Short mmCIF file of C-alpha atoms and ligand atoms in Angstrom, two decimals:
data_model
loop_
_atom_site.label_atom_id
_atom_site.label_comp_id
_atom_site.label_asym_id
_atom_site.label_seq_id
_atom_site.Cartn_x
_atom_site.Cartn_y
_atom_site.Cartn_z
CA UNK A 1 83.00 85.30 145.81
CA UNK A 2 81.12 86.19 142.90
CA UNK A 3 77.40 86.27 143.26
CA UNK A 4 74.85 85.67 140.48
CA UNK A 5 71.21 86.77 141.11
CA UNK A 6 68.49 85.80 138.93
CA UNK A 7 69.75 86.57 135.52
CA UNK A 8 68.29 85.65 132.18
CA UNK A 9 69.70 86.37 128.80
CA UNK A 10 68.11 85.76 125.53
CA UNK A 11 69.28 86.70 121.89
CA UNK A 12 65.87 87.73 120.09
CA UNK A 13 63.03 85.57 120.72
CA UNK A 14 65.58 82.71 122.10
CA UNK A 15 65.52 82.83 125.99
CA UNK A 16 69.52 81.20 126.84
CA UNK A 17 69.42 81.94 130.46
CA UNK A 18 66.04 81.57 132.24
CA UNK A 19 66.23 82.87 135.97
CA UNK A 20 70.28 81.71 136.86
CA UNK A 21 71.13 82.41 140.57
CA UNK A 22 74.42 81.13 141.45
CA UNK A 23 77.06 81.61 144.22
CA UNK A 24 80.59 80.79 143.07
CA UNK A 25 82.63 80.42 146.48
CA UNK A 26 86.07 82.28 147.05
CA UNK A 27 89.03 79.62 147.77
CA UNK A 28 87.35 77.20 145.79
CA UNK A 29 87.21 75.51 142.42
CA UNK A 30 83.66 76.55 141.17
CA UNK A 31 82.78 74.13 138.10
CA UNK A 32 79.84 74.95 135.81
CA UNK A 33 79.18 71.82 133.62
CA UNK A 34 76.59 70.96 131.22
CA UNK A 35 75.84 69.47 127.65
CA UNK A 36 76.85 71.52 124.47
CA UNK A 37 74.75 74.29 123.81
CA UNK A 38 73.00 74.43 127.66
CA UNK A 39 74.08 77.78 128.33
CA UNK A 40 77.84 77.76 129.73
CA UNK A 41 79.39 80.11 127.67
CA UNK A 42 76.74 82.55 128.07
CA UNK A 43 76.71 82.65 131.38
CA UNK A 44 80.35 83.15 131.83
CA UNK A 45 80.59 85.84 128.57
CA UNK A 46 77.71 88.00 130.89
CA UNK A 47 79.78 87.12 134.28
CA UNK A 48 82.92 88.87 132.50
CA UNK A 49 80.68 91.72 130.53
CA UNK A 50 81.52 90.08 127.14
CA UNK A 51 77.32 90.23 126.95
CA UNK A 52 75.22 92.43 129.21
CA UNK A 53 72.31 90.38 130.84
CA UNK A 54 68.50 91.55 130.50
CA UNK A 55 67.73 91.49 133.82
CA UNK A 56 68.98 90.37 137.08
CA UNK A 57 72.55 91.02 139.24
CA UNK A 58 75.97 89.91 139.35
CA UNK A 59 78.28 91.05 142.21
CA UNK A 60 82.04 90.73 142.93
CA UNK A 61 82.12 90.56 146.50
CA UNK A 62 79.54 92.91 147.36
CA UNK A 63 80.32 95.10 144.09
CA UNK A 64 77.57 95.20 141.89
CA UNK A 65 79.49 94.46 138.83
CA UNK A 66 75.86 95.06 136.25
CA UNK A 67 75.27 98.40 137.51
CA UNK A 68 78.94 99.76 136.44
CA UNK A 69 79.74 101.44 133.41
CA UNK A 70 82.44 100.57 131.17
CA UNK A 71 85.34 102.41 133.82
CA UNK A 72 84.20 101.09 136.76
CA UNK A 73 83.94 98.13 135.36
CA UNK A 74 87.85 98.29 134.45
CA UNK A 75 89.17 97.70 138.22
CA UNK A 76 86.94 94.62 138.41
CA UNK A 77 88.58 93.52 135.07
CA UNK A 78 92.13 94.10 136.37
CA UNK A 79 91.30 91.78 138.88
CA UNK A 80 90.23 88.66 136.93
CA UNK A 81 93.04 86.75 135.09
CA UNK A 82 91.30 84.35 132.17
CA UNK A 83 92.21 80.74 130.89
CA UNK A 84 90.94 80.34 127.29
CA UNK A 85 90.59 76.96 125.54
CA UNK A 86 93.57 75.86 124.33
CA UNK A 87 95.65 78.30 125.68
CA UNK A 88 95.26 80.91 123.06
CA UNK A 89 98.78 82.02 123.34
CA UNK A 90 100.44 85.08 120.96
CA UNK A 91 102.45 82.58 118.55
CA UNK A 92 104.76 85.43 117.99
CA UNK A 93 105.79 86.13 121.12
CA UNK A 94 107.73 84.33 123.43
CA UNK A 95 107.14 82.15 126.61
CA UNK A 96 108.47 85.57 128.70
CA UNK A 97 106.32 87.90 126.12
CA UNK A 98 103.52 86.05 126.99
CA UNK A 99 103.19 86.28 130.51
CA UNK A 100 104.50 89.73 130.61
CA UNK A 101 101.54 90.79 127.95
CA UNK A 102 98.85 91.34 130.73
CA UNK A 103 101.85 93.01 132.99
CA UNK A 104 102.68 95.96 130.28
CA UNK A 105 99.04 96.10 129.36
CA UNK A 106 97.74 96.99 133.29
CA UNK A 107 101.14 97.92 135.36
CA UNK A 108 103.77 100.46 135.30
CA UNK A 109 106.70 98.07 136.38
CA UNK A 110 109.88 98.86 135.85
CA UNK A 111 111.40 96.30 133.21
CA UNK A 112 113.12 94.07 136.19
CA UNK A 113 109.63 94.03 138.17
CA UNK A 114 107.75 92.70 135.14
CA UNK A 115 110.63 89.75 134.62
CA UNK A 116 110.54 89.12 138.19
CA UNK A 117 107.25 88.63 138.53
CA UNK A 118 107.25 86.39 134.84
CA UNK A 119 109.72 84.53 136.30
CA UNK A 120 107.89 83.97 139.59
CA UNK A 121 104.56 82.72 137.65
CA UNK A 122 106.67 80.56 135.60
CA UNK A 123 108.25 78.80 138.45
CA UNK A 124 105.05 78.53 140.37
CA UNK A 125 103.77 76.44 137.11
CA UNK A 126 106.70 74.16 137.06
CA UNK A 127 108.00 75.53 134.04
CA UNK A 128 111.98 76.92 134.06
CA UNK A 129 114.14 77.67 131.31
CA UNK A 130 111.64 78.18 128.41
CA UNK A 131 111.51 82.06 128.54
CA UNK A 132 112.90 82.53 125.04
CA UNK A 133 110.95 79.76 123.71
CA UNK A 134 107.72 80.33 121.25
CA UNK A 135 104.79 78.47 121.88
CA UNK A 136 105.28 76.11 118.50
CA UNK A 137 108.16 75.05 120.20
CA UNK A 138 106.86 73.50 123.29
CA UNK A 139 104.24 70.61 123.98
CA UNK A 140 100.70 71.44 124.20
CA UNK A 141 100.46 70.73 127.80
CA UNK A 142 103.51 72.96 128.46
CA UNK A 143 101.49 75.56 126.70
CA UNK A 144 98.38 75.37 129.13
CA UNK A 145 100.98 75.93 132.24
CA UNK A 146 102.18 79.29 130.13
CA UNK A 147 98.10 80.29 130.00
CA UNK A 148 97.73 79.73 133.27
CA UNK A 149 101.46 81.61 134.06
CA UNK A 150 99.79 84.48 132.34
CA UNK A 151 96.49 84.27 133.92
CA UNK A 152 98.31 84.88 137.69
CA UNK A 153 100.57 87.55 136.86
CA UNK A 154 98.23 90.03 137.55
CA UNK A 155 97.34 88.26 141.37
CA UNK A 156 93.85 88.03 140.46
CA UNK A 157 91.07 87.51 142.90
CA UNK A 158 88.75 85.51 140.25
CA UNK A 159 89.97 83.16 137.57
CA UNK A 160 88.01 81.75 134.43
CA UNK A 161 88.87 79.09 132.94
CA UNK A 162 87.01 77.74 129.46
CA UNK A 163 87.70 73.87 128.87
CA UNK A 164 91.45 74.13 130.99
CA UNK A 165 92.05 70.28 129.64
CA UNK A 166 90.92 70.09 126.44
CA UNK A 167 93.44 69.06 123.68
CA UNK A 168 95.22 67.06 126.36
CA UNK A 169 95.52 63.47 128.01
CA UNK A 170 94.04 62.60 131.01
CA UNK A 171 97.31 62.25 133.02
CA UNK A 172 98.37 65.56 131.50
CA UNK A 173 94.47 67.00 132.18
CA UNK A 174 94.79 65.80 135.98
CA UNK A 175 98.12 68.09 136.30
CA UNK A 176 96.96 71.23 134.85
CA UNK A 177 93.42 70.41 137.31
CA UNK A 178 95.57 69.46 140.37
CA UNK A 179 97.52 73.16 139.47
CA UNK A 180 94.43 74.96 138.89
CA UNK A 181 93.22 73.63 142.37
CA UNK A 182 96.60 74.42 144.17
CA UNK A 183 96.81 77.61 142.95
CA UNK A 184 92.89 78.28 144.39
CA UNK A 185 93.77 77.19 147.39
CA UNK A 186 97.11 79.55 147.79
CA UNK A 187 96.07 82.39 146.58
CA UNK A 188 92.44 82.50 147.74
CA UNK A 189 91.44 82.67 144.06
CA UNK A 190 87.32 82.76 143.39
CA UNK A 191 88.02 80.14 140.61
CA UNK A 192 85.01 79.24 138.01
CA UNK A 193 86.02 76.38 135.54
CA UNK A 194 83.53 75.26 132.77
CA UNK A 195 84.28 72.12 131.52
CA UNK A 196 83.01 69.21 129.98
CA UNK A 197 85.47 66.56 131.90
CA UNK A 198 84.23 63.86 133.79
CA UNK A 199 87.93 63.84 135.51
CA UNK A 200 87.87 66.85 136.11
CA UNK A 201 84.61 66.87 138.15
CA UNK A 202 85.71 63.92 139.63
CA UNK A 203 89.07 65.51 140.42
CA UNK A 204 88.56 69.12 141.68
CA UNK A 205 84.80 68.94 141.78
CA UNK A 206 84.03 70.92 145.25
CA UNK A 207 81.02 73.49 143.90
CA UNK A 208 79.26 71.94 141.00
CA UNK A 209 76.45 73.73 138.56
CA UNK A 210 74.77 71.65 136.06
CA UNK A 211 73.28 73.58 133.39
CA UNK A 212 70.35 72.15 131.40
CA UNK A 213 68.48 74.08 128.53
CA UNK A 214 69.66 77.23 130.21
CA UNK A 215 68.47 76.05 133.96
CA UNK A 216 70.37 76.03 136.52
CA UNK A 217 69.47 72.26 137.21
CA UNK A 218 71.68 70.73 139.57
CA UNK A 219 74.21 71.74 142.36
CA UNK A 220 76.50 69.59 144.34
CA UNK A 221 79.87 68.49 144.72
CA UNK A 222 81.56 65.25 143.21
CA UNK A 223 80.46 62.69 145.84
CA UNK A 224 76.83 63.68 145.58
CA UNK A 225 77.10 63.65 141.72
CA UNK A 226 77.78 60.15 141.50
CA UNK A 227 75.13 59.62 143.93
CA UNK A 228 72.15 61.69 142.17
CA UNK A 229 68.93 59.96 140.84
CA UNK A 230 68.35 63.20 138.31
CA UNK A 231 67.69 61.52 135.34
CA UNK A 232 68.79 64.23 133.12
CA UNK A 233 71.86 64.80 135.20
CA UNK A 234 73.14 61.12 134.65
CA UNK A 235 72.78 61.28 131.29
CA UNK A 236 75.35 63.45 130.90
CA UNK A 237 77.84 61.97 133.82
CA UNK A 238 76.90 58.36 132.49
CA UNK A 239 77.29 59.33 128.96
CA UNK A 240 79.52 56.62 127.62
CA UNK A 241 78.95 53.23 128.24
CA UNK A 242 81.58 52.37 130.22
CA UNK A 243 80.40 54.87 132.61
CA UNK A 244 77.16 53.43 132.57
CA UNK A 245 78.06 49.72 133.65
CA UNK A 246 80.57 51.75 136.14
CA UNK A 247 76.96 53.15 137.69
CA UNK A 248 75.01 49.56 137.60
CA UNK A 249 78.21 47.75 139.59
N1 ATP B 301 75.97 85.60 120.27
C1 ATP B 301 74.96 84.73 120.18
N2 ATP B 301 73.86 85.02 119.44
C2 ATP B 301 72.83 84.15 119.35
N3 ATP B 301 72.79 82.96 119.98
C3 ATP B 301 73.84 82.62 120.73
C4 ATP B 301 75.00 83.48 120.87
N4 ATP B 301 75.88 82.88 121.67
C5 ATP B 301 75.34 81.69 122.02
N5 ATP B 301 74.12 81.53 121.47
C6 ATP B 301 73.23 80.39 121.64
O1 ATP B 301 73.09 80.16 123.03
C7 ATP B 301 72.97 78.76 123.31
C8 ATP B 301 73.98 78.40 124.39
O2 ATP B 301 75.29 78.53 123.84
P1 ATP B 301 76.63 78.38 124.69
O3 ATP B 301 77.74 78.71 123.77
O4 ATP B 301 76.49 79.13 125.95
O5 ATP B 301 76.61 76.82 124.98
P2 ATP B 301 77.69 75.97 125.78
O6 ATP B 301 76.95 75.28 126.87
O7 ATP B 301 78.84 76.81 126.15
O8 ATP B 301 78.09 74.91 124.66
P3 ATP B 301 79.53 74.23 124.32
O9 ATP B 301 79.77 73.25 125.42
O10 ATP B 301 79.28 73.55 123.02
O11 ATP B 301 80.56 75.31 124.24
C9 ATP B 301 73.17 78.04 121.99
O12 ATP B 301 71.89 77.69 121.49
C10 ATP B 301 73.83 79.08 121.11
O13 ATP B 301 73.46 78.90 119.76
#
């Protein structure tokens, strides 16, 4: 589990995070949602150490990741395997190059481990026979499964995924979410997912933050969503207006 404890952030006079205390649950899909700009990014850039907070605590099961320095922080790194929007794949390397990347940078495998191991994480994604492919060469949902290939092959204990369906359709969006879960689930993964996907709340919604203005505004999980009264909160889950004659039925 990864424990946040009343953080705030602000870049000069701007406060972005005002007072955040969140617990993201181990096993589960942890999604942090919210409207452009409210904070997500932030949040997850100080979670990772991409930006230090100004005050306040955030722990990796017990480990107080804000009072390491930069080596102690490593080992907590190792141990977190990342999802970026839209893949963000090498283009110049292969399928196999890919998911090895994260293997050569923190392992000493031998050469057969590593391609074991690629080849395991490749399977476990559905996706056989496209080791020597590039990424130009194979369909953009094809390409998430390689990210998230590459995010496992380290076995981490947290997982971060920014956006996982963006760029894809909904059928294909429900597969990579319905993978993402899965994989949670079997491997125990502490999983945090921001998105912006009403089908993906709806889908894998178990833990759900709702960011506002940099508030932590809202928690639930996907049935009590759809139930809430907040009127800022169904604003943004009734955005469009089919949604919104969905709510008045
Ligand atoms: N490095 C930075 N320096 C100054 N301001 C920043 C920086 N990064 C983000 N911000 C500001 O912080 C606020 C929150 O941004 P953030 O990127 O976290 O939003 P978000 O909820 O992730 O939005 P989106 O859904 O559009 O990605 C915005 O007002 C943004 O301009």
């Amino acid at each position: 589990m990864i424990e946040v404890k009343n953080i705030r952030k602000s870049f000069g006079e701007k406060e972005i995070l005002k007072d955040i205390s969140i617990l993201f649950k181990r096993g589960e899909i942890n999604l942090v949602i919210g409207a452009s700009g409210s904070g997500k990014s932030v949040l997850t850039k100080c979670i990772v150490g991409l930006h230090e907070v100004d005050s306040g605590t955030i722990s990796y099961d017990g480990r107080e990741f804000t009072a390491m320095n930069f080596n102690q922080r490593k080992d907590i790194r190792s141990e977190i395997g990342m999802l970026f929007q839209g893949g963000a794949l090498f283009d110049s390397l292969t399928v196999e190059e890919n998911v090895r990347f994260p293997l050569e940078m923190y392992t000493k495998q031998s050469k057969e481990e590593m391609l074991d191991r690629v080849n395991f994480c490749l399977k476990r994604v559905n996706l056989e026979n496209v080791n020597n492919l590039y990424p130009a060469e194979i369909s953009g949902g094809m390409q998430k499964r390689v990210g998230i290939a590459r995010a496992i092959a380290l076995n981490p204990k947290y997982l971060f995924c920014d956006e996982p369906n963006s760029g894809l359709d909904p059928k294909t969006g429900i597969v990579i979410d319905n993978l993402i879960y899965d994989l949670t689930k079997e491997f125990d993964i502490t999983t945090i997912c921001v998105t912006h996907d009403m089908n993906s709340v709806m889908e894998t919604g178990e833990n759900i933050v709702f960011l506002h203005q940099g508030q932590k505004w809202w928690e639930g999980d996907k049935k009590s969503i759809l139930k809430t009264d907040d009127e800022v909160l169904c604003d943004f889950v009734y955005s469009s207006r089919i949604m919104k004659k969905f709510k008045n039925l």
